[in-house]
PDB file of C-alpha atoms in Angstrom:
ATOM      1  CA  UNK A  89       0.000   0.000   0.000  1.00 44.00           C
ATOM      2  CA  UNK A  90       3.025   2.294   0.243  1.00 42.00           C
ATOM      3  CA  UNK A  91       6.284   2.693  -1.576  1.00 43.00           C
ATOM      4  CA  UNK A  92       9.366   2.050   0.585  1.00 39.00           C
ATOM      5  CA  UNK A  93      11.529   4.885  -0.673  1.00 37.00           C
ATOM      6  CA  UNK A  94      13.553   7.593   1.047  1.00 34.00           C
ATOM      7  CA  UNK A  95      15.073   9.119  -2.074  1.00 30.00           C
ATOM      8  CA  UNK A  96      12.635  11.981  -2.615  1.00 39.00           C
ATOM      9  CA  UNK A  97      11.564  14.786  -0.248  1.00 44.00           C
ATOM     10  CA  UNK A  98       7.927  14.896   0.775  1.00 46.00           C
ATOM     11  CA  UNK A  99       5.463  17.549  -0.377  1.00 50.00           C
ATOM     12  CA  UNK A 100       6.722  19.904   2.335  1.00 47.00           C
ATOM     13  CA  UNK A 101      10.302  19.577   1.140  1.00 42.00           C
ATOM     14  CA  UNK A 102      11.522  17.529   4.115  1.00 42.00           C
ATOM     15  CA  UNK A 103      14.396  15.386   2.815  1.00 45.00           C
ATOM     16  CA  UNK A 104      14.367  11.706   3.625  1.00 72.00           C
ATOM     17  CA  UNK A 105      10.791  11.536   4.906  1.00 91.00           C
ATOM     18  CA  UNK A 106       8.438   9.276   2.956  1.00 93.00           C
ATOM     19  CA  UNK A 107       4.889  10.333   2.173  1.00 94.00           C
ATOM     20  CA  UNK A 108       2.095   8.246   3.738  1.00 97.00           C
ATOM     21  CA  UNK A 109      -0.433   7.168   1.118  1.00 96.00           C
ATOM     22  CA  UNK A 110      -3.544   7.989   3.186  1.00 97.00           C
ATOM     23  CA  UNK A 111      -4.861  11.314   4.527  1.00 97.00           C
ATOM     24  CA  UNK A 112      -5.051   9.851   8.044  1.00 97.00           C
ATOM     25  CA  UNK A 113      -1.438   8.726   7.788  1.00 98.00           C
ATOM     26  CA  UNK A 114      -0.326  12.152   6.591  1.00 97.00           C
ATOM     27  CA  UNK A 115      -2.162  13.725   9.524  1.00 97.00           C
ATOM     28  CA  UNK A 116      -0.465  11.275  11.885  1.00 98.00           C
ATOM     29  CA  UNK A 117       2.995  12.089  10.585  1.00 98.00           C
ATOM     30  CA  UNK A 118       2.265  15.813  10.680  1.00 97.00           C
ATOM     31  CA  UNK A 119       1.146  15.576  14.328  1.00 98.00           C
ATOM     32  CA  UNK A 120       4.277  13.660  15.258  1.00 98.00           C
ATOM     33  CA  UNK A 121       6.533  16.221  13.584  1.00 97.00           C
ATOM     34  CA  UNK A 122       4.667  19.210  15.014  1.00 97.00           C
ATOM     35  CA  UNK A 123       4.426  17.939  18.614  1.00 98.00           C
ATOM     36  CA  UNK A 124       6.804  15.000  19.113  1.00 98.00           C
ATOM     37  CA  UNK A 125       6.711  15.458  22.886  1.00 97.00           C
ATOM     38  CA  UNK A 126       3.055  14.351  22.803  1.00 97.00           C
ATOM     39  CA  UNK A 127       3.664  11.298  20.616  1.00 98.00           C
ATOM     40  CA  UNK A 128       4.330   7.654  21.423  1.00 98.00           C
ATOM     41  CA  UNK A 129       6.304   5.603  18.910  1.00 98.00           C
ATOM     42  CA  UNK A 130       5.314   1.950  19.389  1.00 98.00           C
ATOM     43  CA  UNK A 131       7.041  -0.897  17.615  1.00 98.00           C
ATOM     44  CA  UNK A 132       6.788  -4.643  17.268  1.00 98.00           C
ATOM     45  CA  UNK A 133      10.097  -6.487  17.736  1.00 98.00           C
ATOM     46  CA  UNK A 134      10.469  -9.517  15.433  1.00 96.00           C
ATOM     47  CA  UNK A 135      10.242  -8.516  11.789  1.00 95.00           C
ATOM     48  CA  UNK A 136      10.078  -4.824  12.679  1.00 97.00           C
ATOM     49  CA  UNK A 137      13.111  -3.993  14.790  1.00 98.00           C
ATOM     50  CA  UNK A 138      14.775  -7.374  14.271  1.00 97.00           C
ATOM     51  CA  UNK A 139      15.026  -9.378  11.029  1.00 95.00           C
ATOM     52  CA  UNK A 140      13.110 -12.652  10.927  1.00 91.00           C
ATOM     53  CA  UNK A 141      15.480 -15.613  11.330  1.00 90.00           C
ATOM     54  CA  UNK A 142      14.984 -19.392  11.246  1.00 84.00           C
ATOM     55  CA  UNK A 143      15.849 -19.732  14.961  1.00 86.00           C
ATOM     56  CA  UNK A 144      13.967 -17.147  17.067  1.00 85.00           C
ATOM     57  CA  UNK A 145      16.623 -17.421  19.784  1.00 88.00           C
ATOM     58  CA  UNK A 146      19.117 -15.919  17.332  1.00 93.00           C
ATOM     59  CA  UNK A 147      16.976 -12.848  16.591  1.00 94.00           C
ATOM     60  CA  UNK A 148      18.653  -9.549  17.385  1.00 97.00           C
ATOM     61  CA  UNK A 149      17.672  -5.948  16.729  1.00 98.00           C
ATOM     62  CA  UNK A 150      18.960  -4.390  13.518  1.00 98.00           C
ATOM     63  CA  UNK A 151      22.391  -2.906  14.334  1.00 97.00           C
ATOM     64  CA  UNK A 152      21.144   0.628  13.684  1.00 97.00           C
ATOM     65  CA  UNK A 153      17.868   0.243  15.612  1.00 98.00           C
ATOM     66  CA  UNK A 154      19.097   1.278  19.063  1.00 98.00           C
ATOM     67  CA  UNK A 155      21.045   4.319  17.784  1.00 98.00           C
ATOM     68  CA  UNK A 156      17.975   5.447  15.816  1.00 98.00           C
ATOM     69  CA  UNK A 157      15.701   5.023  18.837  1.00 98.00           C
ATOM     70  CA  UNK A 158      18.183   6.763  21.136  1.00 98.00           C
ATOM     71  CA  UNK A 159      18.280   9.745  18.760  1.00 97.00           C
ATOM     72  CA  UNK A 160      14.495   9.971  18.557  1.00 98.00           C
ATOM     73  CA  UNK A 161      13.269   8.938  22.016  1.00 98.00           C
ATOM     74  CA  UNK A 162      14.308  12.066  23.973  1.00 97.00           C
ATOM     75  CA  UNK A 163      12.024  14.131  21.710  1.00 97.00           C
ATOM     76  CA  UNK A 164       8.970  11.904  22.306  1.00 98.00           C
ATOM     77  CA  UNK A 165       6.452  11.245  25.046  1.00 97.00           C
ATOM     78  CA  UNK A 166       7.656   7.634  25.013  1.00 97.00           C
ATOM     79  CA  UNK A 167       8.928   4.682  22.993  1.00 98.00           C
ATOM     80  CA  UNK A 168       7.146   1.366  23.566  1.00 98.00           C
ATOM     81  CA  UNK A 169       8.154  -2.022  22.182  1.00 98.00           C
ATOM     82  CA  UNK A 170       5.023  -4.186  21.993  1.00 98.00           C
ATOM     83  CA  UNK A 171       5.818  -7.863  21.514  1.00 96.00           C
ATOM     84  CA  UNK A 172       4.635 -11.394  22.071  1.00 91.00           C
ATOM     85  CA  UNK A 173       8.046 -12.278  23.471  1.00 92.00           C
ATOM     86  CA  UNK A 174       8.757 -12.216  27.203  1.00 92.00           C
ATOM     87  CA  UNK A 175       9.668  -8.645  28.105  1.00 95.00           C
ATOM     88  CA  UNK A 176      13.092  -9.574  29.457  1.00 95.00           C
ATOM     89  CA  UNK A 177      13.970 -11.505  26.297  1.00 95.00           C
ATOM     90  CA  UNK A 178      13.029  -8.560  24.094  1.00 97.00           C
ATOM     91  CA  UNK A 179      15.177  -6.264  26.239  1.00 98.00           C
ATOM     92  CA  UNK A 180      18.131  -8.625  25.952  1.00 97.00           C
ATOM     93  CA  UNK A 181      17.787  -9.328  22.224  1.00 98.00           C
ATOM     94  CA  UNK A 182      17.142  -5.664  21.524  1.00 98.00           C
ATOM     95  CA  UNK A 183      20.030  -4.345  23.601  1.00 98.00           C
ATOM     96  CA  UNK A 184      17.731  -1.735  25.169  1.00 98.00           C
ATOM     97  CA  UNK A 185      19.015  -1.667  28.767  1.00 97.00           C
ATOM     98  CA  UNK A 186      21.330   1.075  29.947  1.00 95.00           C
ATOM     99  CA  UNK A 187      21.321   3.042  26.684  1.00 97.00           C
ATOM    100  CA  UNK A 188      21.589   6.845  26.997  1.00 96.00           C
ATOM    101  CA  UNK A 189      18.504   8.357  25.406  1.00 96.00           C
ATOM    102  CA  UNK A 190      16.317   5.332  26.160  1.00 97.00           C
ATOM    103  CA  UNK A 191      15.798   6.097  29.850  1.00 94.00           C
ATOM    104  CA  UNK A 192      12.014   6.009  29.464  1.00 90.00           C
ATOM    105  CA  UNK A 193      11.635   3.145  27.014  1.00 97.00           C
ATOM    106  CA  UNK A 194       8.965   0.584  27.925  1.00 98.00           C
ATOM    107  CA  UNK A 195       8.676  -3.008  26.702  1.00 98.00           C
ATOM    108  CA  UNK A 196       5.182  -4.516  26.815  1.00 97.00           C
ATOM    109  CA  UNK A 197       5.934  -8.237  26.622  1.00 95.00           C
ATOM    110  CA  UNK A 198       3.578 -11.183  26.191  1.00 90.00           C
ATOM    111  CA  UNK A 199       1.046  -8.815  24.579  1.00 91.00           C
ATOM    112  CA  UNK A 200       1.040  -6.610  27.674  1.00 91.00           C
ATOM    113  CA  UNK A 201       0.990  -9.323  30.359  1.00 90.00           C
ATOM    114  CA  UNK A 202       4.570  -8.313  31.230  1.00 94.00           C
ATOM    115  CA  UNK A 203       6.092  -4.855  31.385  1.00 97.00           C
ATOM    116  CA  UNK A 204       9.722  -3.748  31.596  1.00 98.00           C
ATOM    117  CA  UNK A 205      10.698  -0.125  31.921  1.00 95.00           C
ATOM    118  CA  UNK A 206      14.143   1.395  31.717  1.00 95.00           C
ATOM    119  CA  UNK A 207      13.545   3.571  34.788  1.00 92.00           C
ATOM    120  CA  UNK A 208      13.464   0.618  37.201  1.00 93.00           C
ATOM    121  CA  UNK A 209      15.069  -2.037  34.985  1.00 95.00           C
ATOM    122  CA  UNK A 210      12.571  -4.572  36.298  1.00 95.00           C
ATOM    123  CA  UNK A 211       9.747  -6.691  34.851  1.00 95.00           C
ATOM    124  CA  UNK A 212       6.233  -6.556  36.277  1.00 93.00           C
ATOM    125  CA  UNK A 213       4.017  -9.518  35.410  1.00 89.00           C
ATOM    126  CA  UNK A 214       0.637 -11.075  36.062  1.00 80.00           C
ATOM    127  CA  UNK A 215       0.185 -14.693  37.190  1.00 83.00           C
ATOM    128  CA  UNK A 216       0.654 -17.224  34.342  1.00 84.00           C
ATOM    129  CA  UNK A 217      -2.328 -19.067  32.832  1.00 89.00           C
ATOM    130  CA  UNK A 218      -2.390 -22.761  33.897  1.00 92.00           C
ATOM    131  CA  UNK A 219      -3.312 -23.870  30.370  1.00 94.00           C
ATOM    132  CA  UNK A 220       0.130 -22.910  29.101  1.00 93.00           C
ATOM    133  CA  UNK A 221       1.841 -25.525  31.297  1.00 93.00           C
ATOM    134  CA  UNK A 222      -0.661 -28.167  30.183  1.00 95.00           C
ATOM    135  CA  UNK A 223      -0.116 -27.416  26.490  1.00 95.00           C
ATOM    136  CA  UNK A 224       3.654 -27.313  26.970  1.00 93.00           C
ATOM    137  CA  UNK A 225       3.576 -30.857  28.374  1.00 94.00           C
ATOM    138  CA  UNK A 226       1.246 -32.179  25.684  1.00 94.00           C
ATOM    139  CA  UNK A 227       2.747 -30.596  22.560  1.00 93.00           C
ATOM    140  CA  UNK A 228       5.666 -32.964  21.797  1.00 91.00           C
ATOM    141  CA  UNK A 229       3.464 -36.059  21.796  1.00 91.00           C
ATOM    142  CA  UNK A 230       0.675 -34.201  20.031  1.00 91.00           C
ATOM    143  CA  UNK A 231       2.929 -33.166  17.136  1.00 90.00           C
ATOM    144  CA  UNK A 232       4.362 -36.656  16.873  1.00 87.00           C
ATOM    145  CA  UNK A 233       0.901 -38.244  16.844  1.00 87.00           C
ATOM    146  CA  UNK A 234      -0.324 -36.122  13.931  1.00 83.00           C
ATOM    147  CA  UNK A 235       2.915 -36.670  11.994  1.00 79.00           C
ATOM    148  CA  UNK A 236       4.016 -33.034  12.155  1.00 74.00           C
ATOM    149  CA  UNK A 237       7.137 -33.394  14.275  1.00 67.00           C
ATOM    150  CA  UNK A 238       9.732 -33.357  11.486  1.00 77.00           C
ATOM    151  CA  UNK A 239      10.772 -29.820  10.615  1.00 82.00           C
ATOM    152  CA  UNK A 240       8.650 -28.142  13.299  1.00 89.00           C
ATOM    153  CA  UNK A 241      10.178 -26.517  16.341  1.00 88.00           C
ATOM    154  CA  UNK A 242       8.662 -25.630  19.717  1.00 92.00           C
ATOM    155  CA  UNK A 243       9.633 -22.302  21.244  1.00 90.00           C
ATOM    156  CA  UNK A 244       9.190 -21.924  24.990  1.00 86.00           C
ATOM    157  CA  UNK A 245       7.943 -18.392  25.708  1.00 86.00           C
ATOM    158  CA  UNK A 246       7.132 -18.601  29.406  1.00 83.00           C
ATOM    159  CA  UNK A 247       3.528 -17.397  29.241  1.00 85.00           C
ATOM    160  CA  UNK A 248       2.967 -18.922  25.806  1.00 89.00           C
ATOM    161  CA  UNK A 249       4.235 -21.732  23.583  1.00 93.00           C
ATOM    162  CA  UNK A 250       4.922 -21.350  19.871  1.00 93.00           C
ATOM    163  CA  UNK A 251       5.231 -23.914  17.089  1.00 95.00           C
ATOM    164  CA  UNK A 252       7.427 -22.811  14.184  1.00 93.00           C
ATOM    165  CA  UNK A 253       7.287 -24.344  10.699  1.00 92.00           C
ATOM    166  CA  UNK A 254       9.927 -22.241   8.896  1.00 88.00           C
ATOM    167  CA  UNK A 255      12.448 -25.122   9.062  1.00 87.00           C
ATOM    168  CA  UNK A 256      10.033 -27.657   7.524  1.00 88.00           C
ATOM    169  CA  UNK A 257      10.551 -28.898   3.972  1.00 87.00           C
ATOM    170  CA  UNK A 258       7.352 -27.089   2.964  1.00 90.00           C
ATOM    171  CA  UNK A 259       6.836 -24.419   5.663  1.00 90.00           C
ATOM    172  CA  UNK A 260       3.468 -23.181   4.382  1.00 91.00           C
ATOM    173  CA  UNK A 261       2.024 -26.692   4.030  1.00 91.00           C
ATOM    174  CA  UNK A 262       3.169 -27.574   7.555  1.00 91.00           C
ATOM    175  CA  UNK A 263       1.661 -24.327   8.853  1.00 92.00           C
ATOM    176  CA  UNK A 264      -1.669 -24.987   7.140  1.00 93.00           C
ATOM    177  CA  UNK A 265      -1.746 -28.588   8.403  1.00 91.00           C
ATOM    178  CA  UNK A 266      -1.117 -27.576  12.008  1.00 94.00           C
ATOM    179  CA  UNK A 267      -3.407 -24.590  12.330  1.00 94.00           C
ATOM    180  CA  UNK A 268      -6.714 -26.393  12.952  1.00 95.00           C
ATOM    181  CA  UNK A 269      -5.342 -29.126  15.281  1.00 95.00           C
ATOM    182  CA  UNK A 270      -3.402 -26.583  17.343  1.00 96.00           C
ATOM    183  CA  UNK A 271      -6.482 -24.389  17.584  1.00 96.00           C
ATOM    184  CA  UNK A 272      -8.421 -27.354  18.992  1.00 96.00           C
ATOM    185  CA  UNK A 273      -5.599 -28.177  21.427  1.00 96.00           C
ATOM    186  CA  UNK A 274      -5.449 -24.576  22.614  1.00 96.00           C
ATOM    187  CA  UNK A 275      -9.228 -24.411  23.118  1.00 97.00           C
ATOM    188  CA  UNK A 276      -9.178 -27.545  25.303  1.00 96.00           C
ATOM    189  CA  UNK A 277      -6.883 -25.730  27.707  1.00 96.00           C
ATOM    190  CA  UNK A 278      -8.545 -22.317  27.612  1.00 95.00           C
ATOM    191  CA  UNK A 279      -5.990 -20.791  25.245  1.00 95.00           C
ATOM    192  CA  UNK A 280      -6.131 -19.231  21.793  1.00 93.00           C
ATOM    193  CA  UNK A 281      -3.872 -19.499  18.760  1.00 95.00           C
ATOM    194  CA  UNK A 282      -2.114 -16.380  17.480  1.00 90.00           C
ATOM    195  CA  UNK A 283      -1.000 -16.934  13.859  1.00 91.00           C
ATOM    196  CA  UNK A 284       2.204 -15.367  12.608  1.00 88.00           C
ATOM    197  CA  UNK A 285       4.847 -15.670   9.937  1.00 86.00           C
ATOM    198  CA  UNK A 286       5.341 -19.463   9.822  1.00 90.00           C
ATOM    199  CA  UNK A 287       4.551 -19.666  13.532  1.00 92.00           C
ATOM    200  CA  UNK A 288       1.454 -20.547  15.567  1.00 95.00           C
ATOM    201  CA  UNK A 289       1.510 -19.296  19.136  1.00 93.00           C
ATOM    202  CA  UNK A 290      -0.716 -20.808  21.827  1.00 95.00           C
ATOM    203  CA  UNK A 291      -1.394 -18.192  24.494  1.00 90.00           C
ATOM    204  CA  UNK A 292      -4.023 -17.004  26.990  1.00 91.00           C
ATOM    205  CA  UNK A 293      -6.985 -14.987  25.684  1.00 90.00           C
ATOM    206  CA  UNK A 294      -7.859 -11.471  26.701  1.00 82.00           C
ATOM    207  CA  UNK A 295      -4.642  -9.674  25.817  1.00 82.00           C
ATOM    208  CA  UNK A 296      -3.384  -8.605  22.438  1.00 91.00           C
ATOM    209  CA  UNK A 297      -1.210  -5.834  21.091  1.00 95.00           C
ATOM    210  CA  UNK A 298      -4.222  -3.606  20.549  1.00 96.00           C
ATOM    211  CA  UNK A 299      -5.380  -3.882  24.153  1.00 93.00           C
ATOM    212  CA  UNK A 300      -1.845  -3.325  25.447  1.00 95.00           C
ATOM    213  CA  UNK A 301      -1.188  -0.373  23.144  1.00 97.00           C
ATOM    214  CA  UNK A 302      -4.494   1.404  23.830  1.00 97.00           C
ATOM    215  CA  UNK A 303      -4.060   1.051  27.606  1.00 95.00           C
ATOM    216  CA  UNK A 304      -0.525   2.408  27.479  1.00 97.00           C
ATOM    217  CA  UNK A 305      -1.493   5.392  25.318  1.00 97.00           C
ATOM    218  CA  UNK A 306      -4.247   6.276  27.787  1.00 96.00           C
ATOM    219  CA  UNK A 307      -1.818   5.941  30.669  1.00 96.00           C
ATOM    220  CA  UNK A 308       0.710   8.412  29.225  1.00 96.00           C
ATOM    221  CA  UNK A 309      -1.852  10.751  27.678  1.00 96.00           C
ATOM    222  CA  UNK A 310      -0.534  10.496  24.141  1.00 97.00           C
ATOM    223  CA  UNK A 311      -2.046  12.800  21.529  1.00 97.00           C
ATOM    224  CA  UNK A 312      -0.530  10.942  18.582  1.00 98.00           C
ATOM    225  CA  UNK A 313       1.002   7.550  17.891  1.00 98.00           C
ATOM    226  CA  UNK A 314       3.149   5.824  15.311  1.00 98.00           C
ATOM    227  CA  UNK A 315       2.773   2.056  15.311  1.00 98.00           C
ATOM    228  CA  UNK A 316       4.985  -0.213  13.204  1.00 98.00           C
ATOM    229  CA  UNK A 317       4.526  -3.965  12.792  1.00 97.00           C
ATOM    230  CA  UNK A 318       4.951  -6.761  10.282  1.00 95.00           C
ATOM    231  CA  UNK A 319       2.700  -9.650  11.229  1.00 91.00           C
ATOM    232  CA  UNK A 320      -0.873 -10.835  11.790  1.00 90.00           C
ATOM    233  CA  UNK A 321      -0.371 -10.316  15.514  1.00 90.00           C
ATOM    234  CA  UNK A 322      -0.032  -6.595  14.790  1.00 96.00           C
ATOM    235  CA  UNK A 323      -3.520  -6.322  13.294  1.00 95.00           C
ATOM    236  CA  UNK A 324      -5.140  -5.648  16.713  1.00 95.00           C
ATOM    237  CA  UNK A 325      -2.698  -2.770  17.247  1.00 97.00           C
ATOM    238  CA  UNK A 326      -3.595  -1.401  13.812  1.00 98.00           C
ATOM    239  CA  UNK A 327      -7.281  -1.664  14.750  1.00 97.00           C
ATOM    240  CA  UNK A 328      -6.625   0.124  18.047  1.00 98.00           C
ATOM    241  CA  UNK A 329      -4.930   3.014  16.253  1.00 98.00           C
ATOM    242  CA  UNK A 330      -7.793   3.211  13.756  1.00 97.00           C
ATOM    243  CA  UNK A 331     -10.236   3.405  16.676  1.00 97.00           C
ATOM    244  CA  UNK A 332      -8.159   6.084  18.393  1.00 97.00           C
ATOM    245  CA  UNK A 333      -8.183   8.157  15.237  1.00 96.00           C
ATOM    246  CA  UNK A 334     -11.968   8.350  15.485  1.00 95.00           C
ATOM    247  CA  UNK A 335     -11.487   9.673  19.026  1.00 94.00           C
ATOM    248  CA  UNK A 336      -9.139  12.439  17.905  1.00 94.00           C
ATOM    249  CA  UNK A 337      -5.754  10.778  18.457  1.00 97.00           C
ATOM    250  CA  UNK A 338      -3.644  11.172  15.309  1.00 98.00           C
ATOM    251  CA  UNK A 339      -2.003   7.942  14.160  1.00 98.00           C
ATOM    252  CA  UNK A 340       0.477   6.679  11.573  1.00 98.00           C
ATOM    253  CA  UNK A 341       0.389   2.956  10.723  1.00 98.00           C
ATOM    254  CA  UNK A 342       3.621   1.545   9.319  1.00 98.00           C
ATOM    255  CA  UNK A 343       4.113  -1.927   7.849  1.00 97.00           C
ATOM    256  CA  UNK A 344       7.571  -3.429   7.936  1.00 96.00           C
ATOM    257  CA  UNK A 345       7.084  -4.902   4.486  1.00 84.00           C
ATOM    258  CA  UNK A 346       6.752  -8.627   3.902  1.00 65.00           C
ATOM    259  CA  UNK A 347       5.414 -10.616   0.986  1.00 66.00           C
ATOM    260  CA  UNK A 348       4.270 -13.205   3.570  1.00 67.00           C
ATOM    261  CA  UNK A 349       1.700 -10.925   5.221  1.00 73.00           C
ATOM    262  CA  UNK A 350      -0.362  -8.732   2.898  1.00 85.00           C
ATOM    263  CA  UNK A 351      -3.193  -8.145   5.381  1.00 87.00           C
ATOM    264  CA  UNK A 352      -1.041  -5.637   7.264  1.00 93.00           C
ATOM    265  CA  UNK A 353       0.386  -3.819   4.249  1.00 92.00           C
ATOM    266  CA  UNK A 354      -3.126  -3.417   2.846  1.00 93.00           C
ATOM    267  CA  UNK A 355      -4.135  -1.451   5.967  1.00 94.00           C
ATOM    268  CA  UNK A 356      -0.917   0.515   6.439  1.00 96.00           C
ATOM    269  CA  UNK A 357      -0.456   4.221   5.740  1.00 97.00           C
ATOM    270  CA  UNK A 358       3.158   3.546   4.873  1.00 97.00           C
ATOM    271  CA  UNK A 359       5.120   0.444   3.893  1.00 95.00           C
ATOM    272  CA  UNK A 360       8.871   0.321   4.435  1.00 96.00           C
ATOM    273  CA  UNK A 361      11.402  -2.318   3.485  1.00 94.00           C
ATOM    274  CA  UNK A 362      11.640  -4.474   6.611  1.00 95.00           C
ATOM    275  CA  UNK A 363      13.665  -3.609   9.733  1.00 97.00           C
ATOM    276  CA  UNK A 364      16.187  -1.631   7.684  1.00 96.00           C
ATOM    277  CA  UNK A 365      13.317   0.484   6.374  1.00 96.00           C
ATOM    278  CA  UNK A 366      11.898   0.946   9.879  1.00 97.00           C
ATOM    279  CA  UNK A 367      15.297   2.094  11.119  1.00 97.00           C
ATOM    280  CA  UNK A 368      15.582   4.460   8.152  1.00 96.00           C
ATOM    281  CA  UNK A 369      12.166   5.931   8.934  1.00 97.00           C
ATOM    282  CA  UNK A 370      13.006   6.419  12.624  1.00 98.00           C
ATOM    283  CA  UNK A 371      16.305   8.070  11.732  1.00 97.00           C
ATOM    284  CA  UNK A 372      14.602  10.380   9.252  1.00 97.00           C
ATOM    285  CA  UNK A 373      11.983  11.394  11.813  1.00 98.00           C
ATOM    286  CA  UNK A 374      14.703  11.975  14.443  1.00 97.00           C
ATOM    287  CA  UNK A 375      16.544  14.257  12.032  1.00 96.00           C
ATOM    288  CA  UNK A 376      13.337  16.124  11.153  1.00 96.00           C
ATOM    289  CA  UNK A 377      12.260  16.808  14.741  1.00 95.00           C
ATOM    290  CA  UNK A 378      15.800  17.864  15.688  1.00 89.00           C
ATOM    291  CA  UNK A 379      15.911  20.620  13.093  1.00 78.00           C
TER     292      UNK A 379
END
């Protein structure tokens, strides 16, 4: 829905800033640039700040992500990383702790069930759902029984469990085969399935990135928001921003482009070229608000 380019100035002559393709997106960017101190920049982690890799434990933030955030964050109301990962893992893989300029960064982990903030350096968390432990114990035998063990990989996420198919011989076929059985397994234990890019995550209901984002924006009194994501799990956050727009909160929706997930790019105001494009956008905004 957008063109990931930084070569041309926008219609106001600002070099390096892309032009959102929707009026609402242009209003969101304008509000951010005019009053950055009233804006929250919220970002997914995997696929947005960090490239997607075959082994999620090897995921790390793009090397220019932290410098870009550190340049921009002091001008903003806040920076929030909103992720399905445990908050502490996102902090470690992102390299967010102890960085000058990121003193007020917040990580909303497990879709908001956990929260880390740079001020205290600690994680606050709710009690875990008992269904996660039950599914964790059952999954290996379950996958073996339905003949889906080869090429799949279970990721332990503390308050959730994820099954990855990216290593399978045919990742999409494995994903499609597993989706219905895993949905039934999750339902038996009071959980839901969150689909992603060659991953199916079994997690408790009631929290998603939209709920977490909306609550945080209310908490800090944001008047505008930029949200960037890449995956189906980011759709609730997109919906939350769309709802906030109707309530007078300006918003810019950014898709970290992927041919695997068109649902997000179709709803975005701006599409950039993966984590490198997200970093480029953040750096361009930091330069613009510093002038």
